[in-house]
Amino acid sequence: MAGKIKQMIDAIITQRAKDNAMLVGVIKTKLLLKGIDPNKFNAQSVDDPAIIAKLEAVIKELK
Amino acid sequence: MSIKTALSTKTDLQDVINDLQEQLKDVEANLIVFFASSIFVPDEIAKRVDAAFPQAVTFGCSTAGEIISGRMLTHSVVAMAFNRQSVKAVKAVVLEDLNHDSHDAFTVLEQHFGSPMEELDPKQYVGIVLTDGLSGKEELIIDRIGDLTNVNFIGGSAGDDLKFDATYVYANGRSYSNAAVLALIEPSDAFTFVKTQSFSRLPQKLVVTKANEATREVLEFNHKPAAEAYAEALGTTVADAPNHFMHNPVGLVFEDEPFVRSPKLIKGDSLFFYCSVVEGMELSLLESTDIIADTKKALETARQELGGISGIINFNCILRTLELGQKGLSDAYGELFNIAPTIGFSTYGEQFIGHINQTATILVFR
């Protein structure tokens, strides 16, 4: 399977940025500093369980 | 905006307080931010500054050097006073136990401002975070803040004049260690942020393949012992590698913007850093450039963005301060801040979005 990581990253950005373009960069940077480079994943990226688990933890922490 | 600064180079605390009161006597301050050398007794300076400005919220921290418009200093106290024309509202809370979730502190801020933190407009509010600079907990704090709100928090880690014994944060008349101050401010006018570091990216890449995030230790880069891989990237020996730490840190680069991670020491095969690195991170070797030119350019960009500057708070890494001193550029750096009322301090780490090193994180008010 592929593409789940990109979907999760997009969902986080959409949820937090709420169409505010300025916030998109900030949220991408936050993900980067948590160890997930949002620019490294696309619709063809393999569903790496370790990255997915990391993103699930991020989603749980985000308000 | 109406922002005013004060400075004292006296060593007797009562003289310091007299200086600050005299220089700020025309300001009906509702907020006093102050940075003080570690020569002053923490409890005393926190209490006396607060008592000197009874109508104001007061917060600050100990330092490894102070900055005021035009000058870089040591063994002094600098303060910035805001009135209601410059700050509409402010609340400072303390995280008294850095192992504890910051959510409780946010509850206090939410009650004060009457809104959930996640709903506050980041264009209307700004946060300042000051942390015990020896706690090693900055990542946890700034990361959690980022989880809970879109309001940007900027700040620095308290210093102690390079003694590395104890650092303190101050709020509302008390001093704290192993703690952080979170201040939420509603300025009356626009503000912006400068994050400036003076490094260019070299082609050498170091991927963190084994790390202990909690101790800021990298055991392996590129599946090799970390110290050996770093030295190899530099083209030198492990023994010589520490001589390159200041001029060749590494950086997490995102869309051409480096987030600097500075090496602290080599122990065995491991490389320890001043901020955490996470397994899987791809770091680039960096090379130092011109701090004066880069900072000047960054401040000019901020001035153009805002159309004018009425106040600046500069959280400047102690490693930058040391480099400026080594190059005889401390005066030139201080003079960059003659453009507006400025205070700042030499930090043991900087915060903006994340915890970073060898950077100046700067809050700029219009």
Coordinates of N, CA and C in Angstrom, one line a residue, chain B residues 15 28-29 32-33 75 80 107 123 155 203 218-219 221 288 292 302 309 316 344-345 365:
Chain B
D15 N 20.7 50.2 43.8 CA 21.1 51.1 42.7 C 20.6 50.7 41.4
E28 N 3.8 54.6 32.1 CA 2.8 53.9 33.0 C 2.8 52.5 32.6
A29 N 3.8 51.7 33.1 CA 4.0 50.4 32.5 C 3.0 49.4 33.0
I32 N 6.7 44.8 32.3 CA 8.2 45.0 32.3 C 8.8 43.7 32.0
V33 N 9.6 43.6 30.9 CA 10.4 42.5 30.6 C 11.9 42.8 31.0
H75 N 27.2 41.6 33.0 CA 27.0 42.0 34.4 C 26.1 43.2 34.6
M80 N 12.6 46.4 29.5 CA 11.8 47.0 28.5 C 10.4 47.3 29.1
T107 N -4.4 26.6 30.6 CA -5.7 26.8 31.2 C -5.8 28.2 31.8
K123 N -2.1 36.3 14.6 CA -1.7 37.7 14.2 C -2.0 38.7 15.2
G155 N 11.5 32.9 22.1 CA 12.2 33.1 23.4 C 13.5 32.5 23.5
P203 N 27.6 20.5 1.1 CA 26.9 19.3 0.5 C 26.9 18.0 1.3
V218 N 23.7 11.7 19.7 CA 23.7 10.9 18.5 C 24.8 9.8 18.6
L219 N 24.3 8.6 18.4 CA 25.3 7.5 18.5 C 25.8 7.2 17.1
F221 N 25.7 8.4 12.8 CA 25.3 9.1 11.6 C 25.6 8.1 10.4
S288 N 30.0 28.6 8.8 CA 29.6 30.0 9.3 C 29.8 31.0 8.2
I292 N 27.0 39.8 11.1 CA 26.6 41.2 11.1 C 25.8 41.5 9.8
A302 N 12.4 42.9 8.3 CA 11.4 43.1 9.3 C 10.9 44.6 9.3
I309 N 9.7 50.2 13.2 CA 9.9 49.4 14.4 C 9.9 50.2 15.6
N316 N 19.6 36.0 21.7 CA 20.8 35.8 20.8 C 21.7 34.7 21.4
G344 N 17.7 42.5 25.0 CA 17.9 41.1 24.7 C 19.0 40.5 25.6
F345 N 19.2 39.2 25.4 CA 20.3 38.6 26.2 C 21.0 37.5 25.4
F365 N 8.3 44.6 17.2 CA 7.1 45.3 17.3 C 7.0 46.6 16.4

